[in-house]
């Protein structure tokens, strides 16, 4: 890939660098594992150049897209970048005064990625990077292995970019998400195994077939998209970094890259972020990272997931060690929630803030509640909880709720129902 000056983005990415041994590779290399020690690869930047290019004055004039902070994102080819994600990113940051009152948090904010474009989850951020990288490499097909939302994001962003998508789901897939992928034109394959087994098989398939996988072979680029949650949130708070982030973790990309993004905002002089703590939310039925943090141990024990929070059902989290480092170095913590607590938290968020989230978001709200009750979040602290996905895709997964009661279309009968609601609460609406 040789680019003329007008074909280059403003990206200040320089090299791939190993998370573990620090070995460096050229950015155009297509390996995704360190050739030395086999660990994952990160992306490094020329931060001095980025500081000069990212002066706040210039930022104000830029579009509110995923590419707003393009200096700190890894795509060099402007033609690839222009074809992906121009309407993604910049989700609302909402002051959750009503939910905050329930939790005893006066300054609770929600970073609402349940409204992310195009596919209603935080995965639109990471998959935007993967698809742009694919186009940069000249690829015409993309695969992914998905707990749910990677699939819908790949199907949607690949369709818009004119790329063929193959989505591999584990056997316990959520029907709404798999159907959405089909409707978006992707090939959907259900594998007879859980996510961790599917992930291993897809890795072998990617190597054997040469097809790029968004969250396997394109992973170093994919992961960078999650940093935009940190950039946007701090900008939306007026270049003030919150006291706390509470975030769900599955593989650990979101939380580890928000940590990286916060560090970068400090490096390029846009905000002071060192005091921000990161707290992790996981389901009790799949909480290998949270368990390790709470036990103050070092090694992450893989778990076999048993939870209705399918988006978070990764028992062997690839970025787990990075998450533990992010949490410990920032003085954060973790909390887990049972499935009933997750569904109660979904209902509480809905009834207080009018936001319908999926179980991953319920896990985050339930964890925020526990961390507040334990005094790990102070009543006046600025707390940002990341609502990472939309509940419309997962309504089929909710515990059985009865159908609304059917009554005659007559004002008199309807009036009796209203009296009943007022006296007995909303439960009366269900038969
Ligand atoms: C994937 C996902 C997560 C967790 O993301 P990781 O980066 O794998 O830790 C959280 N919430 C939702 C809705 C997701 O789809």
Short mmCIF file of C-alpha atoms and ligand atoms in Angstrom, two decimals:
data_model
loop_
_atom_site.label_atom_id
_atom_site.label_comp_id
_atom_site.label_asym_id
_atom_site.label_seq_id
_atom_site.Cartn_x
_atom_site.Cartn_y
_atom_site.Cartn_z
CA UNK A 1 0.00 0.00 0.00
CA UNK A 2 1.62 3.23 -1.08
CA UNK A 3 -0.42 6.35 -0.47
CA UNK A 4 -0.06 9.84 -1.87
CA UNK A 5 -0.41 12.74 0.59
CA UNK A 6 -4.07 13.34 -0.28
CA UNK A 7 -4.89 9.65 0.18
CA UNK A 8 -3.60 9.64 3.77
CA UNK A 9 -5.68 10.20 6.85
CA UNK A 10 -4.34 12.25 9.77
CA UNK A 11 -3.61 9.03 11.70
CA UNK A 12 -0.39 9.16 13.71
CA UNK A 13 -0.19 5.34 13.99
CA UNK A 14 3.39 4.15 13.61
CA UNK A 15 3.83 0.46 14.35
CA UNK A 16 2.37 -2.74 15.76
CA UNK A 17 3.86 -3.53 19.14
CA UNK A 18 3.60 -6.68 21.28
CA UNK A 19 1.63 -6.23 24.52
CA UNK A 20 4.02 -8.52 26.31
CA UNK A 21 7.61 -8.44 24.99
CA UNK A 22 7.48 -5.07 23.22
CA UNK A 23 8.66 -6.46 19.87
CA UNK A 24 7.72 -4.13 16.99
CA UNK A 25 6.33 -4.82 13.52
CA UNK A 26 5.47 -2.53 10.59
CA UNK A 27 1.86 -1.31 10.59
CA UNK A 28 1.26 -2.95 7.22
CA UNK A 29 2.16 -6.39 8.51
CA UNK A 30 -0.84 -8.70 8.51
CA UNK A 31 0.17 -10.89 11.44
CA UNK A 32 -1.99 -10.48 14.51
CA UNK A 33 0.17 -12.28 17.05
CA UNK A 34 3.67 -11.42 18.15
CA UNK A 35 6.20 -13.46 16.13
CA UNK A 36 8.41 -13.56 19.20
CA UNK A 37 6.20 -14.56 22.15
CA UNK A 38 2.81 -15.21 20.53
CA UNK A 39 0.93 -12.55 22.55
CA UNK A 40 -1.54 -10.03 21.11
CA UNK A 41 -0.43 -6.91 19.27
CA UNK A 42 -1.17 -3.31 20.16
CA UNK A 43 -0.83 -0.20 18.01
CA UNK A 44 1.60 2.58 18.80
CA UNK A 45 1.37 6.21 17.74
CA UNK A 46 3.59 9.24 17.34
CA UNK A 47 2.07 11.11 20.31
CA UNK A 48 4.08 14.26 19.76
CA UNK A 49 2.69 14.57 16.25
CA UNK A 50 -0.81 13.72 17.55
CA UNK A 51 -0.55 16.47 20.18
CA UNK A 52 0.19 19.05 17.52
CA UNK A 53 -2.60 17.82 15.25
CA UNK A 54 -5.27 17.45 17.92
CA UNK A 55 -5.32 20.97 19.30
CA UNK A 56 -8.78 21.50 20.79
CA UNK A 57 -9.50 24.47 18.52
CA UNK A 58 -9.34 22.32 15.41
CA UNK A 59 -11.46 19.62 17.00
CA UNK A 60 -14.49 21.87 17.37
CA UNK A 61 -14.89 22.02 13.59
CA UNK A 62 -14.77 18.30 13.00
CA UNK A 63 -17.77 16.05 12.31
CA UNK A 64 -19.09 14.04 15.28
CA UNK A 65 -18.21 10.65 13.80
CA UNK A 66 -16.12 7.69 14.89
CA UNK A 67 -13.20 9.33 13.03
CA UNK A 68 -13.30 12.59 15.04
CA UNK A 69 -10.06 11.56 16.79
CA UNK A 70 -8.51 10.02 13.67
CA UNK A 71 -4.99 10.93 14.78
CA UNK A 72 -5.31 8.24 17.46
CA UNK A 73 -6.98 5.62 15.25
CA UNK A 74 -5.04 3.13 13.12
CA UNK A 75 -6.33 3.63 9.56
CA UNK A 76 -3.93 5.31 7.11
CA UNK A 77 -5.88 5.08 3.84
CA UNK A 78 -8.38 7.93 3.56
CA UNK A 79 -10.36 6.10 0.84
CA UNK A 80 -10.96 3.12 3.17
CA UNK A 81 -11.79 5.39 6.09
CA UNK A 82 -14.32 7.36 4.03
CA UNK A 83 -16.30 4.18 3.28
CA UNK A 84 -16.86 3.03 6.87
CA UNK A 85 -18.42 4.36 10.04
CA UNK A 86 -18.98 7.97 8.99
CA UNK A 87 -22.31 7.85 10.84
CA UNK A 88 -21.01 5.75 13.74
CA UNK A 89 -19.80 6.93 17.13
CA UNK A 90 -20.81 9.95 19.19
CA UNK A 91 -23.58 8.38 21.21
CA UNK A 92 -25.31 10.51 23.88
CA UNK A 93 -23.96 11.00 27.40
CA UNK A 94 -27.04 11.26 29.58
CA UNK A 95 -27.28 12.66 33.10
CA UNK A 96 -29.21 9.82 34.75
CA UNK A 97 -30.83 11.85 37.52
CA UNK A 98 -33.73 9.45 38.11
CA UNK A 99 -31.65 6.26 38.13
CA UNK A 100 -28.99 8.12 40.13
CA UNK A 101 -31.58 8.98 42.81
CA UNK A 102 -32.36 5.25 43.18
CA UNK A 103 -28.66 4.39 43.47
CA UNK A 104 -27.63 7.31 45.69
CA UNK A 105 -25.42 8.83 42.97
CA UNK A 106 -26.05 12.50 42.20
CA UNK A 107 -23.68 12.64 39.24
CA UNK A 108 -24.44 9.42 37.42
CA UNK A 109 -24.08 9.54 33.63
CA UNK A 110 -24.85 6.89 31.02
CA UNK A 111 -22.75 6.58 27.88
CA UNK A 112 -25.62 5.29 25.80
CA UNK A 113 -24.27 2.91 23.17
CA UNK A 114 -27.68 1.25 23.03
CA UNK A 115 -28.26 3.90 20.34
CA UNK A 116 -24.99 3.26 18.46
CA UNK A 117 -25.17 3.32 14.67
CA UNK A 118 -25.62 1.26 12.58
CA UNK A 119 -26.37 -1.79 14.76
CA UNK A 120 -27.22 -0.56 18.29
CA UNK A 121 -24.19 -1.68 20.30
CA UNK A 122 -20.67 -0.61 21.23
CA UNK A 123 -19.43 -3.19 18.68
CA UNK A 124 -20.13 -0.66 15.89
CA UNK A 125 -17.01 1.17 17.11
CA UNK A 126 -14.62 -1.77 16.97
CA UNK A 127 -16.04 -3.33 13.83
CA UNK A 128 -15.78 0.03 12.02
CA UNK A 129 -12.02 -0.18 12.51
CA UNK A 130 -11.89 -3.82 11.36
CA UNK A 131 -13.88 -3.18 8.17
CA UNK A 132 -11.83 -0.06 7.34
CA UNK A 133 -8.65 -2.08 7.82
CA UNK A 134 -10.04 -4.84 5.58
CA UNK A 135 -10.69 -2.29 2.82
CA UNK A 136 -7.21 -0.86 3.34
CA UNK A 137 -5.82 -4.37 2.70
CA UNK A 138 -8.04 -4.77 -0.39
CA UNK A 139 -10.17 -7.56 1.14
CA UNK A 140 -13.65 -8.41 -0.14
CA UNK A 141 -14.79 -10.92 2.51
CA UNK A 142 -14.88 -10.70 6.27
CA UNK A 143 -15.63 -13.28 8.94
CA UNK A 144 -16.28 -12.99 12.67
CA UNK A 145 -17.00 -15.15 15.69
CA UNK A 146 -19.63 -13.53 17.83
CA UNK A 147 -21.35 -13.71 21.20
CA UNK A 148 -24.06 -11.60 19.54
CA UNK A 149 -23.32 -8.02 18.68
CA UNK A 150 -20.08 -8.42 16.71
CA UNK A 151 -22.20 -10.37 14.24
CA UNK A 152 -24.80 -7.67 13.72
CA UNK A 153 -22.13 -4.98 13.50
CA UNK A 154 -20.11 -6.96 10.93
CA UNK A 155 -23.24 -7.78 8.90
CA UNK A 156 -24.33 -4.15 8.85
CA UNK A 157 -20.99 -2.40 8.28
CA UNK A 158 -19.89 -5.00 5.69
CA UNK A 159 -23.15 -4.54 3.76
CA UNK A 160 -22.61 -0.79 3.54
CA UNK A 161 -18.98 -1.29 2.46
CA UNK A 162 -19.96 -3.86 -0.20
CA UNK A 163 -18.10 -6.71 1.51
CA UNK A 164 -19.35 -10.30 1.98
CA UNK A 165 -19.83 -11.23 5.66
CA UNK A 166 -19.68 -14.65 7.37
CA UNK A 167 -20.93 -14.67 10.94
CA UNK A 168 -20.14 -17.66 13.19
CA UNK A 169 -22.27 -18.00 16.33
CA UNK A 170 -21.99 -20.46 19.21
CA UNK A 171 -24.88 -22.88 19.76
CA UNK A 172 -26.62 -20.77 22.45
CA UNK A 173 -27.01 -17.77 20.13
CA UNK A 174 -29.68 -15.15 20.68
CA UNK A 175 -32.27 -15.59 17.96
CA UNK A 176 -32.93 -11.88 17.46
CA UNK A 177 -29.29 -11.17 16.72
CA UNK A 178 -28.82 -14.12 14.36
CA UNK A 179 -31.97 -13.19 12.42
CA UNK A 180 -30.80 -9.60 12.18
CA UNK A 181 -27.55 -10.79 10.55
CA UNK A 182 -29.50 -12.75 7.92
CA UNK A 183 -31.73 -9.78 7.21
CA UNK A 184 -28.59 -7.66 6.76
CA UNK A 185 -27.34 -10.04 4.06
CA UNK A 186 -24.69 -12.00 5.98
CA UNK A 187 -24.13 -15.74 5.87
CA UNK A 188 -24.85 -17.01 9.40
CA UNK A 189 -23.39 -20.28 10.64
CA UNK A 190 -24.30 -21.75 14.03
CA UNK A 191 -21.55 -23.88 15.56
CA UNK A 192 -22.13 -26.78 17.92
CA UNK A 193 -20.08 -25.40 20.80
CA UNK A 194 -19.81 -22.50 23.23
CA UNK A 195 -18.09 -19.21 22.40
CA UNK A 196 -14.64 -20.26 23.52
CA UNK A 197 -14.83 -23.42 21.39
CA UNK A 198 -16.19 -21.45 18.43
CA UNK A 199 -13.38 -18.92 18.82
CA UNK A 200 -10.70 -21.62 18.65
CA UNK A 201 -12.26 -23.19 15.55
CA UNK A 202 -12.61 -19.81 13.82
CA UNK A 203 -8.98 -19.03 14.51
CA UNK A 204 -7.97 -22.24 12.73
CA UNK A 205 -10.38 -21.50 9.88
CA UNK A 206 -9.03 -17.96 9.48
CA UNK A 207 -5.48 -19.27 9.16
CA UNK A 208 -6.47 -22.10 6.79
CA UNK A 209 -8.79 -20.04 4.53
CA UNK A 210 -6.99 -16.70 4.51
CA UNK A 211 -10.29 -14.92 5.24
CA UNK A 212 -9.81 -11.94 7.53
CA UNK A 213 -11.79 -12.20 10.77
CA UNK A 214 -12.85 -8.92 12.37
CA UNK A 215 -12.08 -10.00 15.93
CA UNK A 216 -9.27 -12.48 15.23
CA UNK A 217 -6.88 -11.55 12.40
CA UNK A 218 -7.92 -7.86 12.36
CA UNK A 219 -7.97 -7.72 16.16
CA UNK A 220 -5.20 -5.15 16.79
CA UNK A 221 -7.12 -2.69 14.58
CA UNK A 222 -10.59 -3.74 15.81
CA UNK A 223 -9.63 -3.12 19.45
CA UNK A 224 -8.59 0.48 18.79
CA UNK A 225 -12.20 1.46 18.06
CA UNK A 226 -13.14 0.99 21.72
CA UNK A 227 -10.91 3.92 22.73
CA UNK A 228 -13.48 6.28 21.19
CA UNK A 229 -15.74 5.65 24.24
CA UNK A 230 -13.09 7.36 26.39
CA UNK A 231 -12.45 10.23 23.96
CA UNK A 232 -16.13 11.04 23.49
CA UNK A 233 -17.07 10.78 27.16
CA UNK A 234 -14.31 13.10 28.33
CA UNK A 235 -15.13 15.61 25.59
CA UNK A 236 -18.86 15.42 26.45
CA UNK A 237 -18.02 16.19 30.10
CA UNK A 238 -16.25 19.37 28.93
CA UNK A 239 -12.75 17.79 28.84
CA UNK A 240 -13.14 16.56 32.41
CA UNK A 241 -12.45 12.89 33.00
CA UNK A 242 -15.03 11.21 35.30
CA UNK A 243 -14.07 9.89 38.73
CA UNK A 244 -15.27 6.43 37.68
CA UNK A 245 -16.16 4.34 34.63
CA UNK A 246 -18.29 1.24 35.20
CA UNK A 247 -18.08 -1.07 32.20
CA UNK A 248 -19.10 -4.60 31.26
CA UNK A 249 -16.34 -7.02 30.30
CA UNK A 250 -16.46 -10.12 28.11
CA UNK A 251 -13.18 -10.54 26.23
CA UNK A 252 -12.02 -7.33 27.89
CA UNK A 253 -11.48 -5.15 24.81
CA UNK A 254 -13.79 -2.32 25.85
CA UNK A 255 -12.42 -1.77 29.34
CA UNK A 256 -8.74 -2.25 28.45
CA UNK A 257 -8.98 0.15 25.52
CA UNK A 258 -10.91 2.79 27.47
CA UNK A 259 -7.92 2.65 29.84
CA UNK A 260 -5.57 3.13 26.87
CA UNK A 261 -7.71 5.95 25.47
CA UNK A 262 -7.72 7.80 28.80
CA UNK A 263 -3.94 7.52 28.95
CA UNK A 264 -3.69 8.93 25.44
CA UNK A 265 -5.90 11.94 26.23
CA UNK A 266 -3.40 12.78 28.95
CA UNK A 267 -0.41 12.21 26.62
CA UNK A 268 -1.75 14.55 23.94
CA UNK A 269 -2.67 17.19 26.52
CA UNK A 270 -6.46 17.18 26.03
CA UNK A 271 -7.44 16.20 29.60
CA UNK A 272 -6.15 15.05 32.96
CA UNK A 273 -7.33 11.49 33.27
CA UNK A 274 -4.98 9.79 35.76
CA UNK A 275 -7.48 9.92 38.65
CA UNK A 276 -10.22 8.07 36.74
CA UNK A 277 -10.97 4.60 38.12
CA UNK A 278 -12.22 1.71 35.98
CA UNK A 279 -14.67 -0.83 37.48
CA UNK A 280 -15.69 -4.05 35.76
CA UNK A 281 -19.20 -5.57 35.61
CA UNK A 282 -19.64 -9.28 34.86
CA UNK A 283 -22.43 -11.83 35.32
CA UNK A 284 -21.99 -14.19 38.23
CA UNK A 285 -22.41 -17.07 35.76
CA UNK A 286 -19.39 -15.90 33.76
CA UNK A 287 -17.11 -13.60 35.70
CA UNK A 288 -13.52 -14.80 35.28
CA UNK A 289 -12.08 -11.27 35.30
CA UNK A 290 -14.22 -9.90 38.15
CA UNK A 291 -13.50 -13.01 40.24
CA UNK A 292 -9.75 -12.55 39.79
CA UNK A 293 -9.96 -8.87 40.73
CA UNK A 294 -12.11 -9.49 43.81
CA UNK A 295 -9.88 -12.37 44.97
CA UNK A 296 -6.81 -10.17 44.41
CA UNK A 297 -5.21 -13.07 42.57
CA UNK A 298 -2.99 -12.96 39.48
CA UNK A 299 -4.03 -15.79 37.18
CA UNK A 300 -7.43 -15.72 35.46
CA UNK A 301 -9.16 -19.11 35.84
CA UNK A 302 -11.22 -19.83 32.69
CA UNK A 303 -14.91 -20.53 33.41
CA UNK A 304 -17.69 -22.36 31.56
CA UNK A 305 -20.39 -19.71 31.10
CA UNK A 306 -23.91 -20.15 32.52
CA UNK A 307 -25.68 -16.83 32.11
CA UNK A 308 -28.46 -15.17 30.16
CA UNK A 309 -26.05 -12.29 29.43
CA UNK A 310 -24.84 -13.94 26.22
CA UNK A 311 -22.86 -10.87 25.13
CA UNK A 312 -20.68 -11.34 28.19
CA UNK A 313 -20.37 -15.13 28.02
CA UNK A 314 -16.66 -15.45 27.33
CA UNK A 315 -15.06 -17.84 29.80
CA UNK A 316 -11.47 -17.38 28.58
CA UNK A 317 -11.09 -13.62 28.06
CA UNK A 318 -8.31 -12.79 25.57
CA UNK A 319 -7.68 -9.30 26.95
CA UNK A 320 -8.25 -10.34 30.57
CA UNK A 321 -4.70 -9.55 31.78
CA UNK A 322 -4.93 -6.06 30.22
CA UNK A 323 -8.22 -5.45 32.06
CA UNK A 324 -6.73 -6.49 35.39
CA UNK A 325 -3.85 -4.10 34.80
CA UNK A 326 -6.30 -1.30 33.87
CA UNK A 327 -8.37 -1.83 37.01
CA UNK A 328 -5.45 -2.22 39.42
CA UNK A 329 -3.31 0.60 38.06
CA UNK A 330 -6.29 2.97 38.37
CA UNK A 331 -7.48 1.74 41.78
CA UNK A 332 -10.81 0.43 40.50
CA UNK A 333 -12.79 -2.65 41.38
CA UNK A 334 -15.35 -5.16 40.08
CA UNK A 335 -18.82 -6.52 40.84
CA UNK A 336 -20.87 -9.44 39.58
CA UNK A 337 -24.63 -9.83 39.22
CA UNK A 338 -26.89 -12.87 39.08
CA UNK A 339 -29.26 -13.30 36.14
CA UNK A 340 -32.33 -12.23 38.21
CA UNK A 341 -30.43 -9.12 39.35
CA UNK A 342 -29.51 -8.40 35.72
CA UNK A 343 -33.16 -8.51 34.57
CA UNK A 344 -34.29 -6.41 37.55
CA UNK A 345 -31.64 -3.83 36.64
CA UNK A 346 -32.85 -3.79 33.01
CA UNK A 347 -36.35 -2.96 34.29
CA UNK A 348 -35.05 -0.31 36.70
CA UNK A 349 -33.08 1.43 33.93
CA UNK A 350 -36.14 1.29 31.69
CA UNK A 351 -38.53 2.64 34.31
CA UNK A 352 -36.23 5.49 35.43
CA UNK A 353 -34.41 6.60 32.29
CA UNK A 354 -36.55 5.25 29.45
CA UNK A 355 -33.64 3.27 28.04
CA UNK A 356 -34.14 -0.34 26.97
CA UNK A 357 -30.90 -2.28 27.28
CA UNK A 358 -29.85 -5.89 26.89
CA UNK A 359 -28.47 -8.10 29.69
CA UNK A 360 -24.94 -6.65 29.30
CA UNK A 361 -26.36 -3.22 30.16
CA UNK A 362 -28.37 -4.74 33.01
CA UNK A 363 -25.16 -6.25 34.36
CA UNK A 364 -23.54 -2.82 34.32
CA UNK A 365 -26.45 -1.14 36.11
CA UNK A 366 -26.60 -3.93 38.72
CA UNK A 367 -22.83 -3.64 39.28
CA UNK A 368 -23.07 0.15 39.59
CA UNK A 369 -25.73 -0.32 42.26
CA UNK A 370 -23.51 -2.72 44.23
CA UNK A 371 -20.38 -0.56 43.92
CA UNK A 372 -22.38 2.45 45.18
CA UNK A 373 -23.78 0.43 48.10
CA UNK A 374 -20.23 -0.71 48.99
CA UNK A 375 -19.04 2.91 49.03
CA UNK A 376 -16.68 2.36 46.09
CA UNK A 377 -18.58 5.08 44.21
CA UNK A 378 -19.16 8.21 46.30
CA UNK A 379 -22.57 10.00 46.28
CA UNK A 380 -21.09 13.13 44.66
CA UNK A 381 -18.53 11.41 42.41
CA UNK A 382 -18.94 11.67 38.66
CA UNK A 383 -19.75 8.13 37.54
CA UNK A 384 -20.09 7.05 33.90
CA UNK A 385 -21.79 3.69 33.32
CA UNK A 386 -21.44 2.37 29.77
CA UNK A 387 -24.73 1.01 28.41
CA UNK A 388 -23.22 -1.11 25.69
CA UNK A 389 -26.18 -2.64 23.86
CA UNK A 390 -29.88 -2.35 23.00
CA UNK A 391 -32.66 -4.45 24.54
CA UNK A 392 -34.80 -4.72 21.41
CA UNK A 393 -32.49 -7.48 20.16
CA UNK A 394 -32.85 -9.59 23.31
CA UNK A 395 -36.51 -9.31 24.38
CA UNK A 396 -36.92 -13.02 23.55
CA UNK A 397 -34.38 -13.82 26.26
CA UNK A 398 -36.28 -12.19 29.14
CA UNK A 399 -37.72 -14.52 31.76
CA UNK A 400 -41.27 -15.43 30.79
CA UNK A 401 -43.59 -12.50 31.36
CA UNK A 402 -47.29 -12.83 30.84
CA UNK A 403 -49.02 -11.28 27.92
CA UNK A 404 -50.99 -8.05 28.56
CA UNK A 405 -54.50 -8.76 29.79
CA UNK A 406 -57.19 -8.58 27.09
CA UNK A 407 -60.30 -6.60 28.05
CA UNK A 408 -63.33 -5.44 26.10
CA UNK A 409 -63.00 -2.25 24.00
CA UNK A 410 -65.38 -0.43 26.30
CA UNK A 411 -64.60 2.67 28.30
CA UNK A 412 -66.35 1.31 31.38
CA UNK A 413 -64.31 -1.92 31.50
CA UNK A 414 -61.11 -0.01 30.67
CA UNK A 415 -61.87 2.41 33.49
CA UNK A 416 -62.06 -0.52 35.90
CA UNK A 417 -58.61 -1.67 34.68
CA UNK A 418 -57.20 1.82 35.35
CA UNK A 419 -58.60 1.78 38.88
CA UNK A 420 -57.01 -1.63 39.35
CA UNK A 421 -53.56 -0.34 38.13
CA UNK A 422 -53.76 2.67 40.43
CA UNK A 423 -54.56 0.51 43.43
CA UNK A 424 -52.41 -2.55 42.73
CA UNK A 425 -49.55 -1.30 40.55
CA UNK A 426 -48.58 -2.16 37.01
CA UNK A 427 -48.45 -5.91 37.64
CA UNK A 428 -52.22 -5.86 37.28
CA UNK A 429 -51.73 -5.15 33.57
CA UNK A 430 -50.41 -8.66 33.06
CA UNK A 431 -52.65 -11.70 33.11
C1 LIG B 1 -19.10 -7.39 23.37
C2 LIG B 1 -19.94 -6.70 24.33
C3 LIG B 1 -19.45 -6.30 25.58
C4 LIG B 1 -18.10 -6.67 26.12
O1 LIG B 1 -17.08 -6.33 25.35
P1 LIG B 1 -15.57 -6.81 25.47
O2 LIG B 1 -14.91 -5.75 24.72
O3 LIG B 1 -15.47 -8.16 24.81
O4 LIG B 1 -15.18 -6.88 26.91
C5 LIG B 1 -20.29 -5.57 26.40
N1 LIG B 1 -21.54 -5.28 26.05
C6 LIG B 1 -22.05 -5.67 24.87
C7 LIG B 1 -23.46 -5.31 24.57
C8 LIG B 1 -21.27 -6.36 23.97
O5 LIG B 1 -21.80 -6.73 22.79
#
